[in-house]
PDB file of C-alpha atoms and ligand atoms in Angstrom:
ATOM      1  CA  MET A  37       0.116  -0.204  -0.286  1.00 76.00           C
ATOM      2  CA  ALA A  38       0.884   3.474  -0.613  1.00 87.00           C
ATOM      3  CA  GLU A  39       3.904   2.699  -2.885  1.00 97.00           C
ATOM      4  CA  LEU A  40       6.478   5.320  -4.400  1.00 98.00           C
ATOM      5  CA  VAL A  41       8.836   3.850  -7.095  1.00 98.00           C
ATOM      6  CA  VAL A  42      11.622   6.244  -8.001  1.00 98.00           C
ATOM      7  CA  VAL A  43      12.961   4.949 -11.434  1.00 98.00           C
ATOM      8  CA  ASP A  44      16.741   5.944 -10.547  1.00 94.00           C
ATOM      9  CA  HIS A  45      18.099   4.198 -13.652  1.00 97.00           C
ATOM     10  CA  PRO A  46      20.979   6.073 -15.176  1.00 98.00           C
ATOM     11  CA  LEU A  47      19.340   6.802 -18.452  1.00 98.00           C
ATOM     12  CA  VAL A  48      16.553   8.345 -16.769  1.00 98.00           C
ATOM     13  CA  GLN A  49      18.288  10.370 -14.839  1.00 98.00           C
ATOM     14  CA  HIS A  50      20.476  11.697 -17.639  1.00 98.00           C
ATOM     15  CA  LYS A  51      17.464  12.273 -19.755  1.00 98.00           C
ATOM     16  CA  LEU A  52      15.657  13.933 -17.029  1.00 98.00           C
ATOM     17  CA  ALA A  53      18.678  16.358 -16.635  1.00 98.00           C
ATOM     18  CA  LEU A  54      18.664  17.627 -20.197  1.00 98.00           C
ATOM     19  CA  LEU A  55      14.533  18.071 -19.749  1.00 98.00           C
ATOM     20  CA  ARG A  56      15.116  20.197 -16.708  1.00 98.00           C
ATOM     21  CA  MET A  57      17.795  22.611 -18.541  1.00 98.00           C
ATOM     22  CA  LYS A  58      15.474  25.786 -19.781  1.00 98.00           C
ATOM     23  CA  GLN A  59      17.465  25.905 -23.075  1.00 97.00           C
ATOM     24  CA  THR A  60      16.226  22.332 -24.350  1.00 98.00           C
ATOM     25  CA  PRO A  61      14.209  23.122 -27.410  1.00 98.00           C
ATOM     26  CA  VAL A  62      10.899  21.883 -28.116  1.00 98.00           C
ATOM     27  CA  ALA A  63      11.791  18.828 -30.512  1.00 98.00           C
ATOM     28  CA  GLU A  64      14.332  17.401 -27.997  1.00 98.00           C
ATOM     29  CA  PHE A  65      11.912  18.018 -24.997  1.00 98.00           C
ATOM     30  CA  ARG A  66       9.243  16.011 -26.701  1.00 98.00           C
ATOM     31  CA  ARG A  67      12.159  12.877 -27.789  1.00 98.00           C
ATOM     32  CA  LEU A  68      13.250  12.995 -24.184  1.00 98.00           C
ATOM     33  CA  VAL A  69       9.720  12.752 -22.477  1.00 98.00           C
ATOM     34  CA  ARG A  70       8.983   9.891 -25.371  1.00 98.00           C
ATOM     35  CA  GLU A  71      11.956   7.813 -24.450  1.00 98.00           C
ATOM     36  CA  ILE A  72      11.683   8.690 -20.546  1.00 98.00           C
ATOM     37  CA  ALA A  73       8.119   7.058 -21.231  1.00 98.00           C
ATOM     38  CA  HIS A  74       9.942   3.833 -22.485  1.00 98.00           C
ATOM     39  CA  LEU A  75      11.561   3.429 -19.571  1.00 98.00           C
ATOM     40  CA  LEU A  76       8.713   4.049 -16.956  1.00 98.00           C
ATOM     41  CA  ALA A  77       6.640   1.755 -18.910  1.00 98.00           C
ATOM     42  CA  TYR A  78       9.067  -0.955 -18.652  1.00 97.00           C
ATOM     43  CA  GLU A  79       9.230  -0.714 -14.721  1.00 97.00           C
ATOM     44  CA  ILE A  80       5.261  -0.213 -14.459  1.00 98.00           C
ATOM     45  CA  THR A  81       4.463  -2.822 -16.517  1.00 97.00           C
ATOM     46  CA  ARG A  82       6.924  -5.457 -14.709  1.00 96.00           C
ATOM     47  CA  ASP A  83       3.902  -7.553 -12.977  1.00 95.00           C
ATOM     48  CA  LEU A  84       1.643  -7.784 -16.256  1.00 96.00           C
ATOM     49  CA  PRO A  85       0.203 -11.311 -16.318  1.00 96.00           C
ATOM     50  CA  LEU A  86       1.927 -13.931 -19.248  1.00 97.00           C
ATOM     51  CA  ALA A  87       0.139 -16.949 -20.549  1.00 98.00           C
ATOM     52  CA  THR A  88       2.194 -19.806 -22.045  1.00 98.00           C
ATOM     53  CA  VAL A  89       1.521 -20.302 -25.614  1.00 98.00           C
ATOM     54  CA  PRO A  90       2.422 -22.940 -28.291  1.00 98.00           C
ATOM     55  CA  ILE A  91       4.467 -21.367 -31.160  1.00 98.00           C
ATOM     56  CA  GLU A  92       6.478 -22.574 -34.060  1.00 98.00           C
ATOM     57  CA  THR A  93       9.907 -20.798 -34.956  1.00 98.00           C
ATOM     58  CA  PRO A  94      11.371 -21.682 -38.489  1.00 98.00           C
ATOM     59  CA  LEU A  95      12.926 -24.505 -36.635  1.00 98.00           C
ATOM     60  CA  VAL A  96      10.713 -26.483 -34.133  1.00 98.00           C
ATOM     61  CA  ALA A  97       7.053 -26.115 -32.296  1.00 98.00           C
ATOM     62  CA  THR A  98       7.911 -24.626 -28.845  1.00 98.00           C
ATOM     63  CA  GLU A  99       5.880 -22.649 -26.109  1.00 98.00           C
ATOM     64  CA  ALA A 100       6.640 -19.193 -25.443  1.00 98.00           C
ATOM     65  CA  ARG A 101       5.063 -16.694 -22.722  1.00 98.00           C
ATOM     66  CA  MET A 102       2.814 -13.952 -24.025  1.00 97.00           C
ATOM     67  CA  LEU A 103       0.844 -11.231 -22.523  1.00 96.00           C
ATOM     68  CA  ALA A 104      -2.547 -12.277 -21.185  1.00 96.00           C
ATOM     69  CA  GLY A 105      -5.684 -11.019 -20.025  1.00 94.00           C
ATOM     70  CA  LYS A 106      -7.354  -7.623 -20.761  1.00 96.00           C
ATOM     71  CA  LYS A 107      -5.142  -5.043 -22.457  1.00 97.00           C
ATOM     72  CA  VAL A 108      -3.870  -2.277 -20.465  1.00 98.00           C
ATOM     73  CA  CYS A 109      -5.736   1.214 -20.658  1.00 98.00           C
ATOM     74  CA  ILE A 110      -3.392   4.274 -20.409  1.00 98.00           C
ATOM     75  CA  VAL A 111      -5.037   7.073 -19.224  1.00 98.00           C
ATOM     76  CA  SER A 112      -3.410  10.694 -20.243  1.00 98.00           C
ATOM     77  CA  ILE A 113      -4.131  13.796 -18.186  1.00 98.00           C
ATOM     78  CA  LEU A 114      -4.503  16.138 -20.694  1.00 98.00           C
ATOM     79  CA  ARG A 115      -2.632  18.182 -22.112  1.00 96.00           C
ATOM     80  CA  ALA A 116       0.931  17.229 -20.745  1.00 97.00           C
ATOM     81  CA  GLY A 117       0.252  13.224 -20.295  1.00 98.00           C
ATOM     82  CA  ASN A 118       0.129  13.223 -23.885  1.00 98.00           C
ATOM     83  CA  GLY A 119       3.965  13.291 -24.140  1.00 98.00           C
ATOM     84  CA  LEU A 120       4.263  10.134 -21.891  1.00 98.00           C
ATOM     85  CA  LEU A 121       1.078   8.540 -23.472  1.00 98.00           C
ATOM     86  CA  GLU A 122       3.113   8.892 -27.164  1.00 98.00           C
ATOM     87  CA  GLY A 123       5.856   7.105 -25.626  1.00 98.00           C
ATOM     88  CA  MET A 124       4.380   4.397 -23.555  1.00 98.00           C
ATOM     89  CA  LEU A 125       2.020   3.191 -26.896  1.00 98.00           C
ATOM     90  CA  GLU A 126       5.396   2.946 -28.863  1.00 97.00           C
ATOM     91  CA  LEU A 127       6.141   0.372 -26.027  1.00 96.00           C
ATOM     92  CA  ILE A 128       2.580  -1.187 -25.639  1.00 96.00           C
ATOM     93  CA  PRO A 129       0.951  -0.291 -29.063  1.00 96.00           C
ATOM     94  CA  SER A 130      -2.281  -2.299 -28.482  1.00 96.00           C
ATOM     95  CA  ALA A 131      -2.798  -0.452 -25.250  1.00 98.00           C
ATOM     96  CA  ARG A 132      -6.152   1.239 -24.964  1.00 98.00           C
ATOM     97  CA  VAL A 133      -6.387   4.880 -24.524  1.00 98.00           C
ATOM     98  CA  GLY A 134      -8.332   7.243 -22.153  1.00 98.00           C
ATOM     99  CA  HIS A 135      -8.075  10.989 -21.774  1.00 98.00           C
ATOM    100  CA  ILE A 136      -9.249  12.990 -19.159  1.00 98.00           C
ATOM    101  CA  GLY A 137      -8.758  16.954 -19.866  1.00 98.00           C
ATOM    102  CA  LEU A 138      -8.012  19.031 -16.589  1.00 96.00           C
ATOM    103  CA  TRP A 139      -6.750  22.338 -16.395  1.00 92.00           C
ATOM    104  CA  ARG A 140      -5.369  23.642 -13.172  1.00 90.00           C
ATOM    105  CA  ASP A 141      -6.524  27.282 -11.975  1.00 93.00           C
ATOM    106  CA  PRO A 142      -3.404  29.245 -11.084  1.00 91.00           C
ATOM    107  CA  ALA A 143      -5.227  31.139  -8.291  1.00 94.00           C
ATOM    108  CA  THR A 144      -6.914  28.004  -6.754  1.00 95.00           C
ATOM    109  CA  LEU A 145      -4.460  25.145  -8.032  1.00 94.00           C
ATOM    110  CA  GLN A 146      -7.599  23.211  -8.341  1.00 95.00           C
ATOM    111  CA  PRO A 147      -8.251  21.515 -11.427  1.00 96.00           C
ATOM    112  CA  VAL A 148     -11.127  22.111 -13.976  1.00 96.00           C
ATOM    113  CA  GLU A 149     -12.616  19.213 -15.857  1.00 97.00           C
ATOM    114  CA  TYR A 150     -13.387  19.896 -19.605  1.00 97.00           C
ATOM    115  CA  TYR A 151     -12.983  16.519 -21.093  1.00 98.00           C
ATOM    116  CA  TYR A 152     -13.495  12.912 -19.937  1.00 98.00           C
ATOM    117  CA  LYS A 153     -13.143   9.735 -22.448  1.00 98.00           C
ATOM    118  CA  VAL A 154     -12.310   6.313 -21.357  1.00 98.00           C
ATOM    119  CA  PRO A 155     -12.847   2.635 -22.786  1.00 98.00           C
ATOM    120  CA  THR A 156     -16.679   1.687 -21.292  1.00 98.00           C
ATOM    121  CA  ASP A 157     -14.637  -1.507 -19.821  1.00 98.00           C
ATOM    122  CA  ILE A 158     -12.350   0.244 -17.974  1.00 98.00           C
ATOM    123  CA  ALA A 159     -13.162  -1.535 -14.712  1.00 98.00           C
ATOM    124  CA  GLU A 160     -12.068  -4.881 -16.103  1.00 97.00           C
ATOM    125  CA  ARG A 161      -8.419  -3.423 -17.355  1.00 98.00           C
ATOM    126  CA  PRO A 162      -5.205  -2.456 -15.690  1.00 98.00           C
ATOM    127  CA  VAL A 163      -4.964   1.257 -16.038  1.00 98.00           C
ATOM    128  CA  ILE A 164      -1.791   3.312 -16.213  1.00 98.00           C
ATOM    129  CA  VAL A 165      -2.624   7.198 -15.380  1.00 98.00           C
ATOM    130  CA  VAL A 166       0.148   9.281 -16.992  1.00 98.00           C
ATOM    131  CA  ASP A 167       0.714  12.887 -16.401  1.00 98.00           C
ATOM    132  CA  PRO A 168       4.281  14.580 -16.198  1.00 98.00           C
ATOM    133  CA  MET A 169       4.308  16.377 -12.931  1.00 98.00           C
ATOM    134  CA  LEU A 170       2.551  15.206  -9.484  1.00 98.00           C
ATOM    135  CA  ALA A 171       2.759  19.173  -7.879  1.00 98.00           C
ATOM    136  CA  THR A 172      -0.063  19.242  -5.432  1.00 98.00           C
ATOM    137  CA  ALA A 173      -1.284  16.100  -6.654  1.00 98.00           C
ATOM    138  CA  ASN A 174      -4.982  17.604  -7.019  1.00 97.00           C
ATOM    139  CA  SER A 175      -5.273  16.847 -10.792  1.00 98.00           C
ATOM    140  CA  ALA A 176      -4.070  13.264 -10.327  1.00 98.00           C
ATOM    141  CA  VAL A 177      -6.269  12.887  -7.250  1.00 98.00           C
ATOM    142  CA  ARG A 178      -9.432  14.064  -9.341  1.00 98.00           C
ATOM    143  CA  ALA A 179      -8.276  11.885 -12.187  1.00 98.00           C
ATOM    144  CA  VAL A 180      -8.145   8.847 -10.232  1.00 98.00           C
ATOM    145  CA  GLU A 181     -11.617   9.480  -8.675  1.00 98.00           C
ATOM    146  CA  ARG A 182     -13.017   9.644 -11.897  1.00 98.00           C
ATOM    147  CA  LEU A 183     -11.528   6.273 -12.887  1.00 98.00           C
ATOM    148  CA  LYS A 184     -12.844   4.568  -9.957  1.00 98.00           C
ATOM    149  CA  ALA A 185     -16.399   6.052 -10.140  1.00 98.00           C
ATOM    150  CA  ASP A 186     -16.078   3.972 -13.526  1.00 98.00           C
ATOM    151  CA  GLY A 187     -15.050   1.059 -11.600  1.00 98.00           C
ATOM    152  CA  ALA A 188     -11.077   1.030 -12.316  1.00 98.00           C
ATOM    153  CA  ARG A 189      -9.527  -0.949  -9.516  1.00 97.00           C
ATOM    154  CA  ASP A 190      -6.006  -1.668 -10.926  1.00 97.00           C
ATOM    155  CA  ILE A 191      -4.710   1.701 -11.303  1.00 98.00           C
ATOM    156  CA  LYS A 192      -1.067   3.096 -11.226  1.00 98.00           C
ATOM    157  CA  PHE A 193       0.246   6.515 -11.902  1.00 98.00           C
ATOM    158  CA  ALA A 194       3.543   7.553 -14.005  1.00 98.00           C
ATOM    159  CA  CYS A 195       4.916  10.775 -13.899  1.00 98.00           C
ATOM    160  CA  LEU A 196       8.317  12.336 -14.874  1.00 98.00           C
ATOM    161  CA  ILE A 197       9.047  14.167 -11.737  1.00 98.00           C
ATOM    162  CA  ALA A 198       6.922  14.410  -8.305  1.00 98.00           C
ATOM    163  CA  ALA A 199       6.996  16.941  -5.478  1.00 98.00           C
ATOM    164  CA  PRO A 200       6.942  15.564  -1.655  1.00 98.00           C
ATOM    165  CA  GLU A 201       3.699  17.162  -0.908  1.00 98.00           C
ATOM    166  CA  GLY A 202       1.743  15.691  -4.095  1.00 98.00           C
ATOM    167  CA  VAL A 203       3.027  12.300  -3.567  1.00 98.00           C
ATOM    168  CA  ALA A 204       1.486  12.386   0.399  1.00 98.00           C
ATOM    169  CA  ARG A 205      -1.589  13.995  -1.024  1.00 98.00           C
ATOM    170  CA  MET A 206      -2.091  11.104  -3.460  1.00 98.00           C
ATOM    171  CA  HIS A 207      -0.792   8.424  -0.940  1.00 98.00           C
ATOM    172  CA  ALA A 208      -3.582   9.643   1.298  1.00 98.00           C
ATOM    173  CA  ALA A 209      -6.214   9.724  -1.235  1.00 98.00           C
ATOM    174  CA  HIS A 210      -5.550   6.840  -3.038  1.00 98.00           C
ATOM    175  CA  PRO A 211      -3.159   4.556  -1.117  1.00 98.00           C
ATOM    176  CA  ASP A 212      -3.807   1.625  -3.518  1.00 98.00           C
ATOM    177  CA  VAL A 213      -2.320   3.324  -6.392  1.00 98.00           C
ATOM    178  CA  PRO A 214       1.426   3.040  -6.725  1.00 98.00           C
ATOM    179  CA  ILE A 215       3.453   6.121  -8.001  1.00 98.00           C
ATOM    180  CA  TYR A 216       6.369   5.664 -10.326  1.00 98.00           C
ATOM    181  CA  THR A 217       8.421   8.827 -11.078  1.00 98.00           C
ATOM    182  CA  GLY A 218      11.787   9.759 -12.732  1.00 98.00           C
ATOM    183  CA  ALA A 219      12.283  12.178  -9.588  1.00 98.00           C
ATOM    184  CA  LEU A 220      11.566  12.871  -6.157  1.00 98.00           C
ATOM    185  CA  ASP A 221      11.894  16.596  -6.007  1.00 98.00           C
ATOM    186  CA  GLN A 222      12.420  19.370  -3.150  1.00 98.00           C
ATOM    187  CA  GLY A 223       8.737  20.573  -3.096  1.00 98.00           C
ATOM    188  CA  LEU A 224       6.378  23.341  -4.446  1.00 98.00           C
ATOM    189  CA  ASN A 225       6.934  26.846  -4.749  1.00 97.00           C
ATOM    190  CA  ASP A 226       4.399  29.802  -3.749  1.00 96.00           C
ATOM    191  CA  HIS A 227       2.633  29.090  -7.389  1.00 95.00           C
ATOM    192  CA  GLY A 228       2.258  25.169  -6.956  1.00 96.00           C
ATOM    193  CA  TYR A 229       5.415  24.700  -9.021  1.00 97.00           C
ATOM    194  CA  ILE A 230       8.008  21.995  -8.574  1.00 98.00           C
ATOM    195  CA  LEU A 231      11.333  23.148  -7.371  1.00 98.00           C
ATOM    196  CA  PRO A 232      13.807  22.492  -9.350  1.00 98.00           C
ATOM    197  CA  GLY A 233      11.165  20.859 -11.584  1.00 98.00           C
ATOM    198  CA  LEU A 234      11.541  21.637 -15.310  1.00 98.00           C
ATOM    199  CA  GLY A 235       8.719  24.325 -15.526  1.00 98.00           C
ATOM    200  CA  ASP A 236       5.238  24.121 -17.113  1.00 97.00           C
ATOM    201  CA  ALA A 237       5.373  20.795 -18.549  1.00 98.00           C
ATOM    202  CA  GLY A 238       2.678  21.437 -21.290  1.00 97.00           C
ATOM    203  CA  ASP A 239       4.238  24.929 -22.330  1.00 98.00           C
ATOM    204  CA  ARG A 240       7.574  23.199 -22.677  1.00 98.00           C
ATOM    205  CA  LEU A 241       6.412  19.939 -24.847  1.00 98.00           C
ATOM    206  CA  PHE A 242       3.779  22.226 -27.093  1.00 97.00           C
ATOM    207  CA  GLY A 243       6.176  25.403 -27.296  1.00 97.00           C
ATOM    208  CA  THR A 244       3.060  27.457 -25.921  1.00 97.00           C
ATOM    209  CA  ARG A 245       5.020  29.581 -24.002  1.00 88.00           C
TER     210      ARG A 245
HETATM  211  C1  PRP B 216       0.164  20.711 -14.901  1.00 69.93           C
HETATM  212  C2  PRP B 216       0.274  19.173 -15.398  1.00 69.93           C
HETATM  213  C3  PRP B 216      -0.240  18.420 -14.417  1.00 69.93           C
HETATM  214  C4  PRP B 216      -0.545  19.246 -13.057  1.00 69.93           C
HETATM  215  C5  PRP B 216      -0.009  18.970 -12.086  1.00 69.93           C
HETATM  216  O1  PRP B 216      -0.925  20.560 -15.999  1.00 69.93           O
HETATM  217  O2  PRP B 216       0.536  18.633 -16.454  1.00 69.93           O
HETATM  218  O3  PRP B 216      -1.676  18.047 -14.749  1.00 69.93           O
HETATM  219  O4  PRP B 216      -0.394  20.716 -13.761  1.00 69.93           O
HETATM  220  O5  PRP B 216      -0.320  19.796 -11.189  1.00 69.93           O
HETATM  221  P1  PRP B 216      -1.060  19.688  -9.832  1.00 69.93           P
HETATM  222  O6  PRP B 216      -0.608  18.276  -9.004  1.00 69.93           O
HETATM  223  O7  PRP B 216      -0.795  20.680  -8.629  1.00 69.93           O
HETATM  224  O8  PRP B 216      -2.525  19.190 -10.030  1.00 69.93           O
HETATM  225  P2  PRP B 216      -1.713  22.237 -16.081  1.00 69.93           P
HETATM  226  O9  PRP B 216      -3.063  22.339 -15.677  1.00 69.93           O
HETATM  227  O10 PRP B 216      -0.830  23.177 -16.341  1.00 69.93           O
HETATM  228  O11 PRP B 216      -2.499  21.726 -17.742  1.00 69.93           O
HETATM  229  P3  PRP B 216      -1.694  21.363 -18.915  1.00 69.93           P
HETATM  230  O12 PRP B 216      -1.146  19.923 -19.056  1.00 69.93           O
HETATM  231  O13 PRP B 216      -2.764  21.738 -19.983  1.00 69.93           O
HETATM  232  O14 PRP B 216      -0.535  22.541 -19.597  1.00 69.93           O
HETATM  233  N1  URA B 217       2.671  21.707 -13.729  1.00 69.93           N
HETATM  234  C1  URA B 217       3.842  21.904 -14.425  1.00 69.93           C
HETATM  235  O1  URA B 217       3.791  21.608 -15.409  1.00 69.93           O
HETATM  236  N2  URA B 217       4.878  22.107 -13.693  1.00 69.93           N
HETATM  237  C2  URA B 217       5.284  22.030 -12.667  1.00 69.93           C
HETATM  238  O2  URA B 217       6.035  22.412 -11.599  1.00 69.93           O
HETATM  239  C3  URA B 217       3.801  22.215 -11.398  1.00 69.93           C
HETATM  240  C4  URA B 217       2.437  21.750 -12.317  1.00 69.93           C
END
């Protein structure tokens, strides 16, 4: 219960350092987010069920292990979650996809929902919620509440950078949801931004500022 996995693999740490640098251009920022998503997906899917199936190689009949059960659903918290989503889909191409549009009101830091669409059978699937930044965790807590209201039970959360405040809030609200992050940073500034962080993930991913 209340699990936090910091994926401190050297490749993740190196790519995160490049992401944090303010001079990293948009195209490279996107590429790095996709690459880190691959590495996070590798960790987060470790316990997916396998089944032994008969196959034929060019030489002989044998048995091999393949993914079993309902396909994973990746849920992106818009809009910045889409960077991680893209990368994860490269590794898990048959995953189903859900989108939750949440905009963080800069005055209250509360999420405002503007879109929600997930597979109708999400209750039967393992779910990975992706959002690059876990700051106050207001967005992540709301997203997981929505998914649970639709019956989802097997939920994991993946981000690039988490603040200790966000981890504590998420663990308190959803102790059953493990958090996978590339880094646990120092904390939040007065505007709810993670320090040292990487700035506004959506703006850096889409070049909107
Ligand atoms: C950012 C980020 C998270 C949220 C994290 O999104 O992508 O969704 O803030 O903050 P929290 O943990 O305090 O809720 P933002 O609201 O800026 O929207 P965007 O992705 O559309 O840029
Ligand atoms: N959202 C971001 O994009 N960055 C932060 O540091 C906090 C919330």
